[in-house]
Amino acid sequence: MNKLQDLGKLVKEASYELAKKTTQEKNDALQFIANALRENSAFIMEENQKDIINGKEKGFHESLLDRLLLSKERIYDIADALEQLINLNDPIGDEMEAWDRPNGLEIKKVRVPIGVVGMIYEARPNVTVDAASLCLKTGNAVLLRGSSSAIHSNKALVSIIHQGLEKSKLPKNAVQLIEDTSRDTANEMFQLNEYLDVLIPRGGHKLIQTVVEKASIPVLETGAGNCHLFIDETAEEDMAVKVAINAKTQRPSVCNAIETVLVHESWDERYFKHLLEALESNNVEVRADESIRNSYPQLKEASEEDWETEFLDKIIAIKKVSSVEEAISHINRYGTKHSESILTNNEMNRVKFMNEVDAAAVYHNASTRFTDGFEFGFGAEIGISTQKLHARGPMGLEALTSTKYLLFGEGQIK
Amino acid sequence: MNKLQDLGKLVKEASYELAKKTTQEKNDALQFIANALRENSAFIMEENQKDIINGKEKGFHESLLDRLLLSKERIYDIADALEQLINLNDPIGDEMEAWDRPNGLEIKKVRVPIGVVGMIYEARPNVTVDAASLCLKTGNAVLLRGSSSAIHSNKALVSIIHQGLEKSKLPKNAVQLIEDTSRDTANEMFQLNEYLDVLIPRGGHKLIQTVVEKASIPVLETGAGNCHLFIDETAEEDMAVKVAINAKTQRPSVCNAIETVLVHESWDERYFKHLLEALESNNVEVRADESIRNSYPQLKEASEEDWETEFLDKIIAIKKVSSVEEAISHINRYGTKHSESILTNNEMNRVKFMNEVDAAAVYHNASTRFTDGFEFGFGAEIGISTQKLHARGPMGLEALTSTKYLLFGEGQIK
């Protein structure tokens, strides 16, 4: 047995202890961890500075350094988030269904923890506490693998989590960090089926693709968002401009921002002109299809690649379509099954679009920016699933649970 | 693009058409297929004979030839099963949850088809119709890959399914068979993420392991069953003997049969003797631990490997344990998280066992043989999931569905 397997075994054993703990015991542990984070903020910032200095030496971009940074305020925010988690309902133990069989067997379906969650993520050290606390709340042990660029911060945070756990009734080993961040340990982690029940990658497209391709452990895929807004013939001008600008510019770097606008060719041309003007005045680069460029030759041309691209920037592709069917077919071809919206006053087109578009969240007359565990009212978010198994769309605490059938008999045999 | 990708694209396109169909249209198609199977039973048997002759030439075991065989009676049974499926509730379109947000957004969670199911299975040709019909009922298209030894039967069955589909309003391309059964097409199928939403392997341990290890598409793992019966100190003699014999011998070759009996060391020694006698008179080979062999030296010794083995035969391993905790710990170490049972009149031990044993189905005072979609009352079964994501335990029609969020707004922006 090598080191990673030892660690896996340790976490697996802790998961069985953890699964027995009450909601109160789990909430107490979250409070102890929140307290320990606040009390040790100076130590955490000190260790974080080592990562920041290394990052500067390696020439990291400002935005990356900012994601790495743990200020006192940010540490207190992390502690606050832990306390908010305490107030959320604990899904573990919920009886989901119960029924009797003709032979007298009584069957109950109850919620249980998944077991051990493997979390693989990039430079944001806040994910360390976020992931650990969501797992603890749902009775799951967690094996964390962060980025080498945040290793000092992650080690510090996990040592503080351990301080909190030691004061609680939860097993300290339920949260473990892989300190060796080499590619070898990642590849080994992908195959640790004996000890890990699920892998959750959090980060960019490349990280997620690597995990999906290489892991034999089931993966909860949280993916890219190539999201669309379809402005139908009957869409109101004000709403269309307001929603398009919001969905594109309110935070262009996130997965639920839109990348392409599809406009019905019969939508009022004056409205369309106003939409283009609004985008321009919001500094959005427009890439348009040929039919639009016939009337607006100053616009950049949209390439085939643009329809497939998640720009994550103030760039938008625009295409005119002749029908709701063409819009649906474009979205099902180029979309990433994340969030899609139709603006229309035509009930038939609304129903058709909402039924036939293949995506986790389909909107009528609203911005796609609401696809988010907090906006959905879950109070927490593990990520946004773009796959179709287990969980689809924003994942709250329930996505970190499994189920178990309990069968009560009186000696029944088959 | 090669052939398999063409086929994948075809099925994917058909899946969007299929997803729009009503319950009535899907049920009509199932009836047309059932009729076509009965009408063409002679043709199917003729094609099936080619596989049987090939199998005999290759020296297949009698039991394998029997699994391959399609008699008129079996074809009619398959058609009957299709008609039973018609009567089951169609889960697609069910509204699972609905709620409003403070900003006025209305959110609904509805059941939708998964999309395209990839089914990989071994010699039983009945799986071809079974898998196709379960998929059609739930609005999923399916790409089938059976065994080369059943290729004539599978081609015949799919041609008959197509005959049925052509009479219906469902797209014929929604059911496709990979006719090239080489290893290359299997490996390629494992990576067909663009067109397949899930892979379901049905067959032996080796097939399932290969799919789990090699596939980048999410897999619904249906696994082996190393199931246990724990006879606690207070277990009733009659019930213990009856349940042990049933769970071991009623059908030893299936996954929900037991492989190991754990007996509390304080259980009445006379009862234990009767249990051994009952196993012997049912021709079950007993492999016992050392403490038991001290009293019954004639018994075979259980090796470490025996605790891990799914015998699928009239062989049973028996071990004495000193407590419910030891039983739980043995099961969580050696079990495959399938079906586990405790026989006890001690309420505390019952609760402890049912809570702490990590398995899809945990029984009190009953045989493990009820872990089955039909015994659970689902009316159909895709398989029995031993993983913890998406579905755990017997999988009925709902396991072939995903969900989608529909959001209704009035121009909301973030």
XYZ file of N, CA and C in Angstrom, chain A residues 185-346:
486
model
N -0.288 11.601 -8.389
C -1.303 11.380 -7.353
C -2.696 11.660 -7.908
N -2.788 12.603 -8.832
C -4.104 12.860 -9.437
C -4.558 11.626 -10.204
N -3.682 11.090 -11.041
C -4.050 9.904 -11.823
C -4.408 8.735 -10.923
N -3.688 8.614 -9.812
C -3.976 7.535 -8.886
C -5.327 7.749 -8.206
N -5.597 8.996 -7.884
C -6.868 9.328 -7.232
C -8.057 8.957 -8.129
N -7.895 9.138 -9.444
C -8.984 8.846 -10.390
C -9.410 7.376 -10.346
N -8.501 6.511 -9.863
C -8.756 5.063 -9.889
C -8.962 4.503 -8.486
N -9.155 5.355 -7.508
C -9.224 4.901 -6.112
C -10.639 4.400 -5.781
N -11.188 3.560 -6.656
C -12.582 3.105 -6.516
C -12.862 2.418 -5.193
N -11.832 1.808 -4.605
C -12.056 1.076 -3.361
C -12.467 2.025 -2.228
N -11.977 3.257 -2.274
C -12.205 4.154 -1.143
C -13.062 5.378 -1.468
N -13.129 5.761 -2.738
C -13.911 6.960 -3.086
C -15.209 6.563 -3.784
N -16.302 7.210 -3.418
C -17.589 6.894 -4.029
C -17.938 7.826 -5.180
N -17.357 9.011 -5.189
C -17.644 9.962 -6.257
C -16.496 10.970 -6.352
N -16.271 11.462 -7.550
C -15.292 12.532 -7.761
C -16.034 13.774 -8.226
N -15.700 14.910 -7.616
C -16.287 16.170 -8.070
C -15.165 17.120 -8.464
N -14.995 17.366 -9.766
C -14.004 18.347 -10.184
C -14.628 19.739 -10.171
N -13.887 20.707 -9.653
C -14.362 22.097 -9.713
C -13.270 22.951 -10.303
N -13.562 23.518 -11.459
C -12.538 24.326 -12.109
C -12.868 24.503 -13.571
N -11.849 24.717 -14.363
C -12.039 25.006 -15.780
C -12.384 23.765 -16.581
N -12.702 24.011 -17.846
C -13.118 22.962 -18.757
C -12.093 21.852 -18.862
N -10.806 22.227 -18.891
C -9.744 21.246 -19.110
C -9.647 20.278 -17.928
N -9.707 20.827 -16.724
C -9.656 19.985 -15.531
C -10.814 18.985 -15.546
N -12.006 19.497 -15.829
C -13.192 18.633 -15.797
C -13.094 17.549 -16.856
N -12.643 17.916 -18.068
C -12.499 16.931 -19.134
C -11.515 15.838 -18.760
N -10.398 16.239 -18.146
C -9.389 15.254 -17.735
C -10.000 14.252 -16.758
N -10.747 14.771 -15.785
C -11.338 13.890 -14.780
C -12.363 12.952 -15.448
N -13.221 13.509 -16.309
C -14.237 12.692 -16.979
C -13.581 11.585 -17.803
N -12.500 11.936 -18.502
C -11.864 10.947 -19.372
C -11.104 9.884 -18.595
N -10.456 10.296 -17.495
C -9.533 9.369 -16.839
C -10.113 8.615 -15.650
N -11.169 9.113 -15.057
C -11.633 8.517 -13.806
C -12.456 7.265 -14.045
N -12.225 6.247 -13.235
C -13.129 5.094 -13.248
C -14.144 5.236 -12.116
N -13.899 6.136 -11.193
C -14.872 6.472 -10.157
C -15.968 7.343 -10.798
N -17.243 7.168 -10.410
C -18.285 8.039 -10.962
C -17.963 9.526 -10.719
N -18.216 10.340 -11.733
C -17.900 11.767 -11.666
C -19.182 12.585 -11.659
N -19.250 13.570 -10.774
C -20.324 14.563 -10.881
C -19.770 15.696 -11.728
N -20.228 15.748 -12.973
C -19.657 16.686 -13.934
C -20.326 18.052 -13.821
N -19.521 19.040 -13.526
C -20.035 20.410 -13.524
C -19.347 21.091 -14.687
N -20.149 21.536 -15.628
C -19.500 21.860 -16.880
C -19.636 23.272 -17.350
N -19.229 23.450 -18.557
C -19.220 24.745 -19.208
C -20.644 25.161 -19.560
N -20.834 26.439 -19.757
C -22.145 26.945 -20.142
C -22.081 27.757 -21.412
N -22.422 27.124 -22.534
C -22.618 27.886 -23.762
C -24.124 28.139 -23.844
N -24.549 29.226 -23.188
C -25.983 29.497 -23.000
C -26.504 30.467 -24.064
N -27.789 30.325 -24.375
C -28.424 31.127 -25.426
C -29.638 31.883 -24.907
N -29.886 33.028 -25.561
C -31.151 33.736 -25.371
C -31.840 33.762 -26.731
N -33.091 33.286 -26.761
C -33.845 33.344 -28.016
C -34.917 34.424 -27.900
N -34.789 35.439 -28.752
C -35.762 36.529 -28.793
C -36.759 36.220 -29.908
N -37.949 35.809 -29.496
C -38.974 35.395 -30.466
C -39.646 36.634 -31.088
N -40.420 36.383 -32.128
C -41.108 37.429 -32.874
C -41.899 38.363 -31.963
N -42.557 37.804 -30.948
C -43.452 38.588 -30.095
C -42.774 39.118 -28.824
N -41.452 38.990 -28.729
C -40.762 39.444 -27.507
C -40.891 40.958 -27.353
N -41.052 41.415 -26.117
C -41.138 42.854 -25.862
C -39.757 43.487 -25.963
N -39.710 44.672 -26.520
C -38.425 45.325 -26.748
C -37.662 45.563 -25.449
N -38.332 46.182 -24.487
C -37.655 46.533 -23.235
C -37.081 45.303 -22.552
N -37.940 44.274 -22.448
C -37.497 43.055 -21.775
C -36.308 42.439 -22.501
N -36.370 42.423 -23.820
C -35.313 41.792 -24.604
C -33.970 42.490 -24.380
N -33.989 43.828 -24.429
C -32.737 44.570 -24.252
C -32.216 44.373 -22.825
N -33.112 44.488 -21.866
C -32.742 44.383 -20.451
C -32.177 42.988 -20.140
N -32.852 41.941 -20.602
C -32.403 40.569 -20.303
C -31.099 40.255 -21.036
N -30.992 40.667 -22.292
C -29.766 40.377 -23.052
C -28.554 41.035 -22.390
N -28.721 42.308 -22.027
C -27.605 43.027 -21.400
C -27.253 42.391 -20.055
N -28.273 42.050 -19.262
C -28.011 41.430 -17.959
C -27.317 40.087 -18.119
N -27.864 39.241 -18.993
C -27.347 37.875 -19.114
C -25.936 37.860 -19.690
N -25.597 38.888 -20.489
C -24.246 38.944 -21.057
C -23.257 39.686 -20.161
N -23.701 40.809 -19.568
C -22.686 41.698 -18.980
C -22.639 41.724 -17.449
N -23.653 41.196 -16.773
C -23.667 41.367 -15.322
C -22.471 40.675 -14.679
N -22.067 39.556 -15.243
C -20.832 38.869 -14.844
C -20.451 37.910 -15.973
N -19.709 38.431 -16.957
C -19.467 37.652 -18.183
C -18.661 36.376 -17.959
N -17.920 36.298 -16.850
C -16.988 35.181 -16.672
C -17.636 33.923 -16.100
N -18.939 33.951 -15.832
C -19.558 32.785 -15.194
C -20.327 31.920 -16.200
N -20.594 30.680 -15.770
C -21.136 29.695 -16.713
C -22.576 29.980 -17.111
N -23.344 30.714 -16.298
C -24.738 30.961 -16.666
C -24.950 32.283 -17.410
N -23.852 32.918 -17.826
C -23.959 34.081 -18.721
C -24.230 33.573 -20.139
N -24.897 34.402 -20.967
C -25.168 33.942 -22.342
C -23.995 34.231 -23.264
N -23.904 33.406 -24.318
C -22.830 33.570 -25.300
C -23.388 33.882 -26.680
N -24.616 33.443 -26.925
C -25.239 33.669 -28.236
C -26.670 34.176 -28.046
N -27.061 35.156 -28.884
C -28.460 35.566 -28.951
C -29.013 35.132 -30.305
N -30.135 34.427 -30.273
C -30.839 34.069 -31.502
C -32.061 34.976 -31.594
N -32.239 35.614 -32.726
C -33.337 36.568 -32.870
C -34.244 36.134 -34.015
N -35.552 36.116 -33.751
C -36.502 35.768 -34.810
C -36.452 36.847 -35.882
N -36.386 36.396 -37.146
C -36.202 37.354 -38.245
C -37.375 38.330 -38.375
N -38.542 37.975 -37.794
C -39.680 38.880 -37.872
C -39.788 39.809 -36.669
N -38.826 39.746 -35.772
C -38.838 40.686 -34.653
C -38.576 42.081 -35.226
N -39.261 43.047 -34.719
C -39.201 44.421 -35.244
C -37.745 44.883 -35.458
N -37.432 45.317 -36.663
C -36.060 45.683 -36.997
C -35.560 46.868 -36.153
N -36.522 47.755 -35.773
C -36.097 48.880 -34.919
C -35.660 48.379 -33.552
N -36.403 47.377 -33.019
C -36.009 46.791 -31.730
C -34.603 46.192 -31.830
N -34.414 45.480 -32.956
C -33.126 44.803 -33.133
C -31.992 45.819 -33.149
N -32.236 46.943 -33.817
C -31.232 48.000 -33.882
C -30.927 48.519 -32.477
N -31.974 48.708 -31.692
C -31.782 49.179 -30.310
C -30.987 48.175 -29.480
N -31.260 46.886 -29.723
C -30.504 45.849 -29.012
C -29.014 45.960 -29.334
N -28.712 46.102 -30.650
C -27.303 46.227 -31.047
C -26.666 47.464 -30.409
N -27.420 48.555 -30.374
C -26.896 49.796 -29.777
C -26.625 49.612 -28.282
N -27.551 48.920 -27.610
C -27.374 48.700 -26.174
C -26.139 47.844 -25.908
N -25.939 46.831 -26.731
C -24.752 45.982 -26.565
C -23.489 46.809 -26.771
N -23.526 47.630 -27.809
C -22.358 48.457 -28.099
C -22.052 49.408 -26.935
N -23.099 50.039 -26.427
C -22.859 51.011 -25.347
C -22.442 50.320 -24.059
N -22.632 48.994 -23.989
C -22.119 48.231 -22.846
C -20.794 47.545 -23.174
N -20.164 48.025 -24.239
C -18.844 47.519 -24.640
C -18.805 46.026 -24.947
N -19.900 45.518 -25.498
C -19.923 44.112 -25.887
C -19.576 44.004 -27.366
N -18.588 43.144 -27.663
C -18.240 42.903 -29.062
C -19.266 41.963 -29.678
N -19.884 42.406 -30.790
C -20.906 41.591 -31.439
C -20.316 40.872 -32.650
N -20.578 39.558 -32.729
C -20.185 38.791 -33.913
C -21.460 38.262 -34.561
N -21.734 38.709 -35.761
C -23.062 38.474 -36.350
C -23.016 37.534 -37.552
N -24.146 36.924 -37.836
C -24.202 36.050 -39.014
C -24.365 36.895 -40.271
N -24.308 36.225 -41.406
C -24.280 36.932 -42.681
C -25.527 37.784 -42.914
N -26.698 37.256 -42.581
C -27.934 37.981 -42.862
C -27.963 39.299 -42.090
N -27.408 39.300 -40.877
C -27.366 40.537 -40.100
C -26.335 41.496 -40.692
N -25.203 40.924 -41.114
C -24.139 41.776 -41.642
C -24.538 42.434 -42.964
N -25.530 41.883 -43.651
C -26.036 42.550 -44.859
C -26.572 43.931 -44.507
N -27.230 44.035 -43.345
C -27.774 45.325 -42.925
C -26.785 46.108 -42.066
N -25.905 45.415 -41.372
C -24.948 46.073 -40.469
C -23.541 45.615 -40.832
N -23.022 46.076 -41.954
C -21.723 45.567 -42.437
C -20.559 45.896 -41.496
N -20.779 46.854 -40.573
C -19.686 47.199 -39.662
C -19.436 46.111 -38.614
N -20.405 45.172 -38.432
C -20.241 44.137 -37.401
C -19.240 43.077 -37.828
N -18.564 42.514 -36.840
C -17.645 41.399 -37.079
C -18.435 40.175 -37.510
N -17.817 39.304 -38.263
C -18.493 38.095 -38.726
C -18.388 36.984 -37.677
N -19.476 36.304 -37.473
C -19.434 35.151 -36.565
C -18.965 33.931 -37.332
N -17.950 33.252 -36.816
C -17.466 32.028 -37.467
C -18.217 30.831 -36.885
N -18.097 29.695 -37.565
C -18.688 28.449 -37.074
C -18.233 28.198 -35.632
N -16.969 28.479 -35.357
C -16.414 28.244 -34.026
C -17.100 29.100 -32.969
N -17.508 30.314 -33.370
C -18.138 31.212 -32.398
C -19.421 30.616 -31.823
N -20.157 29.857 -32.639
C -21.401 29.268 -32.111
C -21.125 28.251 -31.008
N -19.916 27.701 -31.024
C -19.569 26.664 -30.045
C -18.837 27.220 -28.837
N -18.523 28.521 -28.861
C -17.579 29.035 -27.875
C -18.247 29.649 -26.651
N -17.727 29.268 -25.475
C -18.100 29.943 -24.242
C -17.080 31.073 -24.075
N -17.470 32.293 -24.494
C -16.492 33.388 -24.517
C -16.035 33.768 -23.113
N -16.928 33.708 -22.142
C -16.620 34.123 -20.769
C -16.061 35.538 -20.754
N -16.547 36.339 -21.655
C -16.007 37.677 -21.859
C -17.106 38.526 -22.499
N -16.830 39.830 -22.684
C -17.851 40.703 -23.278
C -17.877 40.565 -24.795
N -18.146 39.356 -25.231
C -18.272 39.051 -26.657
C -19.582 38.282 -26.809
N -20.327 38.573 -27.872
C -21.569 37.838 -28.067
C -21.750 37.515 -29.550
N -22.251 36.310 -29.816
C -22.560 35.925 -31.192
C -24.059 36.119 -31.405
N -24.429 36.647 -32.553
C -25.849 36.889 -32.829
C -26.243 36.298 -34.174
N -27.389 35.643 -34.170
C -27.861 34.981 -35.391
C -29.361 35.198 -35.525
N -29.821 35.412 -36.734
C -31.261 35.485 -36.975
C -31.763 34.102 -37.377
N -32.914 33.732 -36.847
C -33.503 32.439 -37.195
C -34.922 32.679 -37.688
N -35.426 31.708 -38.440
C -36.733 31.921 -39.077
C -37.887 31.333 -38.268
N -37.553 30.593 -37.211
C -38.627 29.947 -36.449
C -38.114 29.477 -35.096
N -39.051 29.161 -34.192
C -38.667 28.612 -32.898
C -37.988 27.261 -33.110
N -38.410 26.521 -34.140
C -37.782 25.225 -34.424
C -36.302 25.406 -34.754
N -35.997 26.425 -35.557
C -34.597 26.646 -35.913
C -33.792 27.031 -34.673
N -34.403 27.817 -33.796
C -33.715 28.200 -32.549
C -33.413 26.962 -31.704
N -34.421 26.107 -31.537
C -34.241 24.893 -30.730
C -33.149 24.013 -31.325
N -33.195 23.870 -32.638
C -32.227 22.986 -33.279
C -30.809 23.552 -33.155
N -30.653 24.883 -33.263
C -29.334 25.499 -33.071
C -28.840 25.254 -31.639
N -29.731 25.446 -30.671
C -29.340 25.294 -29.259
C -28.977 23.842 -28.949
N -29.785 22.907 -29.434
C -29.481 21.500 -29.143
C -28.203 21.050 -29.841
N -27.844 21.741 -30.916
C -26.607 21.379 -31.599
C -25.381 21.992 -30.926
N -25.452 23.281 -30.588
C -24.253 23.966 -30.099
C -24.208 24.155 -28.575
N -25.348 24.048 -27.920
C -25.394 24.332 -26.486
C -24.675 23.277 -25.667
N -24.436 23.606 -24.394
C -23.795 22.645 -23.493
C -24.793 22.146 -22.459
N -26.087 22.297 -22.736
C -27.152 21.748 -21.892
C -27.157 22.380 -20.501
N -26.838 23.654 -20.450
C -26.774 24.359 -19.165
C -28.039 25.184 -18.949
N -28.081 26.417 -19.464
C -29.220 27.311 -19.247
C -29.596 27.986 -20.550
N -30.890 27.984 -20.857
C -31.365 28.529 -22.128
C -32.636 29.300 -21.856
N -32.834 30.414 -22.576
C -34.009 31.236 -22.298
C -34.731 31.651 -23.572
N -36.058 31.679 -23.494
C -36.869 32.215 -24.591
C -37.629 33.429 -24.072
N -37.625 34.514 -24.881
C -38.472 35.664 -24.587
C -39.579 35.655 -25.627
N -40.795 35.482 -25.183
C -41.902 35.405 -26.137
C -43.231 35.680 -25.441
N -44.198 36.120 -26.220
C -45.569 36.178 -25.725
C -46.441 35.144 -26.427
N -45.794 34.275 -27.209
C -46.522 33.236 -27.937
C -46.484 31.941 -27.118
